[in-house]
């Protein structure tokens, strides 16, 4: 029986208008994809709570000869987040059927702090599991086992929803119930997925 639901952030609860490539395109142009790939590799320690992401970003902006300072680019891209009203409604609907609803997301410390406070996630969710706090990032098994430890829950009691298939597969390997879903799939599709696990909204 499911007692807890873990929801991913980007793509499930929130989105960047137009996506990551479109967000950095004003600064990088056609090199946006290349920039994001390189940055994604070097940000990995930051996602696990080690290192300063702004410093990593500043270094990459310098490498790509971007004139705009990091203090402009970081909020314009990483903090330009739209929280889906449908996802807020989903959180409340899940809670009404008696389950705990929690956030489970890979984030560096600065963006995590913004999500906690400015986006109100500390109030919206019962618990929030940020990779930078757990010291492990999805799809690493340790991300899920540490979240389970904090919930004091057995893996089969937890349903995990994420838009990236590798994360879903990893969660299932740890023993969680897990489903892949993206905001673009629509809320009725997510309702159908959670109903498979006995949660009728």
XYZ file of C-alpha atoms in Angstrom:
201
model
C 0.000 0.000 0.000
C 1.301 3.464 -0.937
C 1.781 5.858 1.986
C 4.062 8.438 0.344
C 4.422 10.046 -3.098
C 7.707 11.580 -4.260
C 7.424 14.127 -7.081
C 10.304 15.370 -9.210
C 10.540 19.145 -9.704
C 11.559 20.141 -13.243
C 9.125 18.682 -15.739
C 6.718 17.399 -13.083
C 5.973 20.251 -10.662
C 7.630 23.152 -12.467
C 9.066 24.117 -15.840
C 11.380 26.641 -17.473
C 9.419 28.604 -20.085
C 10.575 27.286 -23.455
C 13.094 24.884 -21.912
C 16.758 25.145 -20.954
C 18.168 25.716 -24.443
C 15.746 28.556 -25.132
C 16.549 30.099 -21.753
C 20.302 30.295 -22.413
C 19.992 31.099 -26.133
C 19.961 34.898 -25.583
C 23.470 34.542 -24.168
C 24.849 31.598 -26.174
C 22.912 31.594 -29.438
C 23.509 28.434 -31.458
C 26.010 27.211 -28.854
C 23.297 26.830 -26.212
C 23.130 23.042 -26.426
C 26.904 22.636 -26.364
C 27.154 24.989 -23.385
C 24.499 23.138 -21.401
C 26.149 19.774 -22.065
C 29.528 20.999 -20.834
C 28.009 22.756 -17.838
C 25.937 19.697 -16.975
C 29.079 17.617 -16.588
C 30.850 20.126 -14.374
C 27.834 20.851 -12.165
C 27.623 17.261 -10.912
C 29.548 17.855 -7.653
C 27.285 20.858 -6.949
C 24.214 18.659 -7.266
C 25.675 16.518 -4.479
C 26.327 19.478 -2.201
C 29.991 20.055 -3.066
C 31.238 23.156 -4.840
C 29.760 26.515 -5.775
C 27.522 26.330 -8.834
C 27.697 30.075 -9.480
C 31.481 29.799 -9.678
C 31.177 26.865 -12.094
C 28.688 28.828 -14.194
C 30.908 31.920 -14.174
C 33.826 29.820 -15.402
C 31.784 28.425 -18.284
C 30.470 31.862 -19.238
C 34.065 33.060 -19.434
C 35.098 30.038 -21.529
C 32.315 30.789 -23.996
C 33.119 34.523 -24.033
C 29.706 35.544 -22.721
C 29.772 39.214 -21.738
C 26.829 39.032 -19.332
C 27.870 38.488 -15.688
C 26.865 35.423 -13.727
C 24.707 37.603 -11.463
C 22.551 38.354 -14.513
C 22.544 34.943 -16.182
C 21.891 32.813 -13.104
C 18.582 34.402 -12.043
C 17.469 34.967 -15.638
C 17.814 31.259 -16.433
C 17.960 29.091 -13.309
C 15.415 31.043 -11.274
C 12.956 31.707 -14.113
C 10.611 28.937 -13.012
C 6.899 28.460 -13.593
C 5.131 26.320 -11.000
C 2.279 24.441 -12.659
C -1.071 25.198 -11.034
C -2.163 21.659 -11.897
C 0.739 20.251 -9.904
C -0.127 22.328 -6.853
C -3.668 20.995 -7.124
C -2.293 17.464 -7.437
C -0.309 17.822 -4.211
C -3.448 18.812 -2.328
C -5.514 16.047 -3.971
C -2.955 13.410 -2.977
C -2.868 14.684 0.576
C -6.657 14.479 0.747
C -6.504 10.731 0.053
C -4.185 10.309 3.026
C -0.645 10.087 1.652
C 2.425 12.179 2.366
C 3.523 14.263 -0.617
C 7.195 15.097 -0.995
C 9.618 16.693 -3.452
C 12.514 14.596 -4.812
C 14.831 16.586 -7.048
C 18.399 17.093 -8.220
C 19.366 20.696 -7.406
C 22.392 22.746 -6.451
C 22.179 24.656 -3.180
C 21.293 28.086 -4.567
C 18.364 26.911 -6.657
C 17.212 24.628 -3.842
C 17.075 27.612 -1.468
C 15.055 29.577 -4.034
C 12.615 26.706 -4.448
C 12.240 26.250 -0.695
C 11.561 29.904 0.059
C 10.565 31.942 -2.985
C 8.515 29.178 -4.600
C 7.048 28.114 -1.255
C 7.930 24.433 -1.517
C 8.692 24.086 2.189
C 5.038 24.896 2.811
C 3.641 22.987 -0.168
C 5.363 19.647 0.486
C 5.506 17.538 3.630
C 9.210 16.819 3.063
C 11.667 17.954 0.394
C 14.588 15.822 -0.735
C 17.187 17.880 -2.591
C 20.226 16.078 -3.938
C 22.518 18.790 -2.557
C 21.236 17.968 0.940
C 21.265 14.186 0.521
C 24.783 14.070 -0.938
C 23.541 11.890 -3.794
C 21.782 12.601 -7.076
C 19.247 10.632 -9.077
C 19.621 8.046 -10.532
C 22.069 6.966 -7.812
C 20.477 4.390 -5.483
C 21.720 6.368 -2.470
C 19.371 9.229 -3.356
C 16.383 6.954 -2.883
C 17.656 5.008 0.112
C 18.484 8.206 1.997
C 15.044 9.620 1.240
C 13.471 6.388 2.485
C 15.513 6.597 5.677
C 14.271 10.128 6.336
C 10.695 9.026 5.717
C 11.159 5.912 7.867
C 9.282 4.110 5.097
C 9.740 0.827 3.259
C 10.415 1.133 -0.474
C 7.132 -0.534 -1.588
C 5.198 2.086 0.404
C 6.522 4.911 -1.787
C 5.466 5.986 -5.294
C 7.991 8.074 -7.246
C 7.059 10.205 -10.280
C 9.767 11.607 -12.573
C 10.003 12.682 -16.210
C 13.346 10.925 -16.848
C 13.181 7.196 -17.494
C 16.644 6.409 -16.002
C 15.486 7.856 -12.680
C 12.285 5.817 -12.806
C 14.232 2.633 -13.536
C 16.672 3.351 -10.688
C 13.831 3.902 -8.232
C 12.230 0.608 -9.215
C 15.541 -1.187 -8.736
C 15.623 0.127 -5.156
C 12.106 -1.234 -4.675
C 9.941 1.865 -5.011
C 6.849 1.989 -7.168
C 7.731 4.445 -9.936
C 6.135 6.011 -12.989
C 7.386 8.295 -15.764
C 5.296 11.402 -16.393
C 5.883 14.897 -17.782
C 3.719 17.992 -17.462
C 3.134 17.856 -21.212
C 1.438 14.460 -20.768
C -1.466 16.138 -18.966
C -2.940 15.669 -15.517
C -5.502 12.988 -16.535
C -2.608 10.723 -17.560
C -0.988 11.170 -14.149
C -4.257 10.450 -12.371
C -4.450 7.190 -14.314
C -0.884 6.296 -13.312
C -1.395 6.885 -9.601
C -4.680 4.976 -9.690
C -2.671 1.898 -10.707
C -1.194 2.113 -7.229
C -4.503 2.405 -5.402
C -4.660 6.189 -5.169
C -7.988 7.335 -6.587
C -8.104 11.126 -6.870
